[in-house]
Amino acid sequence: MTGVTGTVRTEAVAALRGSRAAWAFGVLGVTWLAAILFADGFDSVANVRYLVQTASFLGIVAVGQTLVVIMSGIDLSVSGVVALSAVVCAKVASGTGGGASAIAAALGLCALVGAVNAAGVVWLRVPPMVMTLATGTVLSGALLVYTDGSPSSAHLPLLDSLANGRLLGVPWAFVLWLAVTAAAGWLLHLSRTGRYGQQCLRGDRTGASRTARAASRTAP
């Protein structure tokens, strides 16, 4: 029994040593502990709530980037797309006074940018890094010309609630981040599309074909 326990412990230690996620979370834990020890008020409820709220915005964007990287791609136009959505939303809202139209315009333009990136990568065979870097550069220049270098702002109650509101003391932004993460997890691990994509990445063409045929039979 002792030998079995020792073997299990050795395998667990070896798995942790080879796990990048374990090392990343370990470094994060050490950094967090050091901040608590040397920064007054870092572990206060107000500060933790602020950190969670601000991290949620980057976390939502990171979920999309994660999906792209898992599919062996990369998107360097993310910062340009985020800036585009903010500027267009503010400009439309300040011009028309309608929050719904501003949000729809921002989402539509961002979807158009994504479609352009996809067309360049899939049809023109441009490497994702080159295509998205070029798109991001074009967006940065276009936004500079469009805004004439001046900041744009507008008050949208819906976005203000999502960014600054709270649900039982928890920031709505964090709740939205959890919802987006859960949806991405379902897409990757529980949906037929996710299983098909992972099988293709592993090189399991037979399993991928079987999954694709099952999905086509059940599709309406």
CSV table of C-alpha atoms in Angstrom, one decimal:
chain,number,residue,atom,x,y,z
A,1,MET,CA,0.0,0.0,0.0
A,2,THR,CA,2.8,2.4,0.8
A,3,GLY,CA,4.5,1.7,-2.5
A,4,VAL,CA,1.2,2.4,-4.4
A,5,THR,CA,0.7,5.6,-2.4
A,6,GLY,CA,4.3,6.7,-3.2
A,7,THR,CA,3.8,6.0,-6.9
A,8,VAL,CA,0.6,8.0,-7.0
A,9,ARG,CA,2.3,10.9,-5.2
A,10,THR,CA,5.2,10.8,-7.6
A,11,GLU,CA,2.9,10.8,-10.6
A,12,ALA,CA,1.0,13.7,-9.2
A,13,VAL,CA,4.1,15.7,-8.5
A,14,ALA,CA,5.4,15.0,-12.1
A,15,ALA,CA,2.0,16.1,-13.5
A,16,LEU,CA,2.1,19.3,-11.6
A,17,ARG,CA,5.7,20.0,-12.7
A,18,GLY,CA,4.7,19.5,-16.4
A,19,SER,CA,1.5,21.5,-16.1
A,20,ARG,CA,1.8,25.1,-17.4
A,21,ALA,CA,-1.6,26.0,-15.9
A,22,ALA,CA,-0.4,24.8,-12.4
A,23,TRP,CA,2.7,27.0,-12.7
A,24,ALA,CA,0.7,30.0,-13.9
A,25,PHE,CA,-1.8,29.7,-11.0
A,26,GLY,CA,1.1,29.1,-8.6
A,27,VAL,CA,2.9,32.3,-9.7
A,28,LEU,CA,-0.5,34.2,-9.5
A,29,GLY,CA,-1.0,32.8,-5.9
A,30,VAL,CA,2.5,33.9,-4.8
A,31,THR,CA,2.0,37.3,-6.3
A,32,TRP,CA,-1.4,37.7,-4.7
A,33,LEU,CA,0.1,36.7,-1.3
A,34,ALA,CA,3.0,39.1,-1.6
A,35,ALA,CA,0.6,42.0,-2.5
A,36,ILE,CA,-1.5,41.2,0.6
A,37,LEU,CA,1.6,41.2,2.8
A,38,PHE,CA,3.2,44.4,1.5
A,39,ALA,CA,0.3,46.5,0.1
A,40,ASP,CA,-2.0,47.9,2.7
A,41,GLY,CA,-5.7,47.4,1.9
A,42,PHE,CA,-5.0,45.1,-1.0
A,43,ASP,CA,-7.2,42.3,0.5
A,44,SER,CA,-10.1,44.7,1.3
A,45,VAL,CA,-13.5,43.9,-0.1
A,46,ALA,CA,-13.6,47.2,-2.1
A,47,ASN,CA,-10.3,46.5,-3.7
A,48,VAL,CA,-11.1,42.9,-4.6
A,49,ARG,CA,-14.4,44.0,-6.1
A,50,TYR,CA,-12.5,46.7,-8.1
A,51,LEU,CA,-10.0,44.1,-9.4
A,52,VAL,CA,-12.6,41.7,-10.3
A,53,GLN,CA,-14.6,44.3,-12.2
A,54,THR,CA,-11.7,45.7,-14.2
A,55,ALA,CA,-10.4,42.1,-15.0
A,56,SER,CA,-13.8,41.1,-16.3
A,57,PHE,CA,-13.5,43.4,-19.4
A,58,LEU,CA,-10.2,41.9,-20.4
A,59,GLY,CA,-11.4,38.4,-19.4
A,60,ILE,CA,-14.4,38.6,-21.8
A,61,VAL,CA,-12.1,39.5,-24.7
A,62,ALA,CA,-9.7,36.8,-23.6
A,63,VAL,CA,-12.4,34.2,-24.0
A,64,GLY,CA,-12.8,35.0,-27.7
A,65,GLN,CA,-9.0,35.0,-28.1
A,66,THR,CA,-8.8,31.6,-26.4
A,67,LEU,CA,-11.2,30.1,-28.9
A,68,VAL,CA,-9.1,31.5,-31.8
A,69,VAL,CA,-5.8,30.2,-30.4
A,70,ILE,CA,-7.3,26.8,-29.7
A,71,MET,CA,-8.1,26.6,-33.4
A,72,SER,CA,-4.4,27.3,-34.2
A,73,GLY,CA,-5.0,31.0,-35.0
A,74,ILE,CA,-4.3,34.4,-33.5
A,75,ASP,CA,-6.1,37.7,-33.6
A,76,LEU,CA,-3.9,40.8,-33.3
A,77,SER,CA,-6.7,43.1,-34.2
A,78,VAL,CA,-8.5,42.7,-30.9
A,79,SER,CA,-7.4,46.1,-29.5
A,80,GLY,CA,-8.5,47.9,-32.7
A,81,VAL,CA,-11.9,46.2,-32.6
A,82,VAL,CA,-12.4,47.1,-29.0
A,83,ALA,CA,-11.5,50.7,-29.7
A,84,LEU,CA,-13.8,50.7,-32.8
A,85,SER,CA,-16.8,49.4,-30.8
A,86,ALA,CA,-16.3,52.1,-28.1
A,87,VAL,CA,-15.8,55.0,-30.5
A,88,VAL,CA,-18.7,54.0,-32.8
A,89,CYS,CA,-21.0,53.4,-29.9
A,90,ALA,CA,-20.2,56.8,-28.4
A,91,LYS,CA,-20.5,58.6,-31.7
A,92,VAL,CA,-23.8,57.1,-32.7
A,93,ALA,CA,-25.3,57.5,-29.2
A,94,SER,CA,-24.3,61.2,-29.0
A,95,GLY,CA,-25.6,61.8,-32.5
A,96,THR,CA,-29.0,60.0,-32.3
A,97,GLY,CA,-29.4,59.7,-28.5
A,98,GLY,CA,-30.4,56.0,-29.0
A,99,GLY,CA,-28.6,53.4,-27.0
A,100,ALA,CA,-30.0,50.5,-28.9
A,101,SER,CA,-29.0,51.8,-32.3
A,102,ALA,CA,-25.5,52.7,-31.0
A,103,ILE,CA,-24.9,49.2,-29.6
A,104,ALA,CA,-26.3,47.6,-32.8
A,105,ALA,CA,-24.0,49.8,-35.0
A,106,ALA,CA,-21.0,48.9,-32.9
A,107,LEU,CA,-21.7,45.2,-32.9
A,108,GLY,CA,-22.4,45.2,-36.7
A,109,LEU,CA,-19.1,46.9,-37.5
A,110,CYS,CA,-17.2,44.5,-35.2
A,111,ALA,CA,-18.9,41.6,-37.0
A,112,LEU,CA,-17.9,43.1,-40.3
A,113,VAL,CA,-14.3,43.3,-39.2
A,114,GLY,CA,-14.4,39.7,-38.1
A,115,ALA,CA,-15.8,38.7,-41.5
A,116,VAL,CA,-13.0,40.5,-43.3
A,117,ASN,CA,-10.4,38.8,-41.2
A,118,ALA,CA,-12.1,35.4,-41.8
A,119,ALA,CA,-12.3,36.0,-45.6
A,120,GLY,CA,-8.6,37.0,-45.7
A,121,VAL,CA,-7.5,33.9,-43.7
A,122,VAL,CA,-9.8,31.3,-45.3
A,123,TRP,CA,-10.2,32.5,-48.9
A,124,LEU,CA,-7.0,34.5,-49.6
A,125,ARG,CA,-4.8,32.1,-47.5
A,126,VAL,CA,-3.2,35.1,-45.6
A,127,PRO,CA,-1.6,33.9,-42.4
A,128,PRO,CA,-3.8,34.9,-39.4
A,129,MET,CA,-1.0,36.9,-37.7
A,130,VAL,CA,-0.4,39.0,-40.9
A,131,MET,CA,-4.1,39.5,-41.7
A,132,THR,CA,-5.2,40.5,-38.2
A,133,LEU,CA,-2.1,42.7,-37.7
A,134,ALA,CA,-2.9,44.6,-40.9
A,135,THR,CA,-6.6,44.9,-39.9
A,136,GLY,CA,-5.7,46.3,-36.5
A,137,THR,CA,-3.3,48.8,-38.0
A,138,VAL,CA,-5.9,50.0,-40.5
A,139,LEU,CA,-8.5,50.3,-37.7
A,140,SER,CA,-6.1,52.3,-35.6
A,141,GLY,CA,-5.5,54.8,-38.4
A,142,ALA,CA,-9.1,55.0,-39.4
A,143,LEU,CA,-10.2,55.7,-35.8
A,144,LEU,CA,-7.6,58.5,-35.5
A,145,VAL,CA,-8.9,60.1,-38.7
A,146,TYR,CA,-12.6,59.6,-37.7
A,147,THR,CA,-12.2,61.1,-34.2
A,148,ASP,CA,-9.6,63.7,-35.2
A,149,GLY,CA,-7.6,62.6,-32.2
A,150,SER,CA,-10.2,63.8,-29.7
A,151,PRO,CA,-11.9,61.4,-27.2
A,152,SER,CA,-15.5,60.4,-27.6
A,153,SER,CA,-18.0,59.7,-24.8
A,154,ALA,CA,-21.7,59.1,-24.3
A,155,HIS,CA,-23.9,57.9,-21.5
A,156,LEU,CA,-25.7,54.6,-22.2
A,157,PRO,CA,-27.7,53.4,-19.2
A,158,LEU,CA,-27.5,49.7,-20.3
A,159,LEU,CA,-23.8,49.7,-20.7
A,160,ASP,CA,-23.4,51.7,-17.5
A,161,SER,CA,-25.3,49.1,-15.6
A,162,LEU,CA,-23.3,46.3,-17.0
A,163,ALA,CA,-20.0,48.0,-16.4
A,164,ASN,CA,-20.7,49.5,-12.9
A,165,GLY,CA,-23.8,47.8,-11.6
A,166,ARG,CA,-23.9,45.0,-9.0
A,167,LEU,CA,-25.9,41.9,-8.4
A,168,LEU,CA,-26.0,41.0,-4.7
A,169,GLY,CA,-22.7,42.9,-4.3
A,170,VAL,CA,-21.0,41.2,-7.2
A,171,PRO,CA,-20.2,43.3,-10.3
A,172,TRP,CA,-22.5,42.6,-13.3
A,173,ALA,CA,-19.3,42.6,-15.4
A,174,PHE,CA,-18.0,39.6,-13.5
A,175,VAL,CA,-21.3,37.8,-13.8
A,176,LEU,CA,-21.3,38.5,-17.6
A,177,TRP,CA,-17.7,37.2,-17.7
A,178,LEU,CA,-18.7,34.0,-16.0
A,179,ALA,CA,-21.7,33.6,-18.4
A,180,VAL,CA,-19.5,34.1,-21.5
A,181,THR,CA,-16.9,31.6,-20.1
A,182,ALA,CA,-19.6,29.0,-19.4
A,183,ALA,CA,-20.9,29.4,-22.9
A,184,ALA,CA,-17.4,29.0,-24.4
A,185,GLY,CA,-16.8,25.9,-22.2
A,186,TRP,CA,-20.1,24.3,-23.4
A,187,LEU,CA,-19.1,25.1,-27.0
A,188,LEU,CA,-15.7,23.5,-26.6
A,189,HIS,CA,-16.5,20.4,-24.6
A,190,LEU,CA,-20.2,19.6,-24.8
A,191,SER,CA,-21.3,20.6,-28.3
A,192,ARG,CA,-20.8,18.5,-31.4
A,193,THR,CA,-19.0,21.5,-33.1
A,194,GLY,CA,-16.5,21.7,-30.3
A,195,ARG,CA,-15.8,17.9,-30.3
A,196,TYR,CA,-15.4,17.9,-34.0
A,197,GLY,CA,-12.9,20.8,-33.8
A,198,GLN,CA,-10.8,19.2,-31.1
A,199,GLN,CA,-10.8,15.9,-32.9
A,200,CYS,CA,-9.5,17.6,-36.0
A,201,LEU,CA,-6.8,19.4,-34.0
A,202,ARG,CA,-5.7,16.0,-32.6
A,203,GLY,CA,-5.5,14.5,-36.0
A,204,ASP,CA,-8.4,12.1,-35.4
A,205,ARG,CA,-9.9,12.4,-38.8
A,206,THR,CA,-12.1,9.2,-38.4
A,207,GLY,CA,-13.6,10.5,-35.2
A,208,ALA,CA,-14.1,13.9,-36.6
A,209,SER,CA,-15.9,12.5,-39.7
A,210,ARG,CA,-18.1,10.4,-37.5
A,211,THR,CA,-19.0,13.5,-35.4
A,212,ALA,CA,-19.7,15.5,-38.5
A,213,ARG,CA,-22.0,12.8,-39.9
A,214,ALA,CA,-23.9,12.6,-36.7
A,215,ALA,CA,-24.3,16.4,-36.6
A,216,SER,CA,-25.6,16.5,-40.2
A,217,ARG,CA,-28.2,13.7,-39.5
A,218,THR,CA,-29.6,15.6,-36.5
A,219,ALA,CA,-29.5,19.0,-38.1
A,220,PRO,CA,-32.9,20.4,-39.2
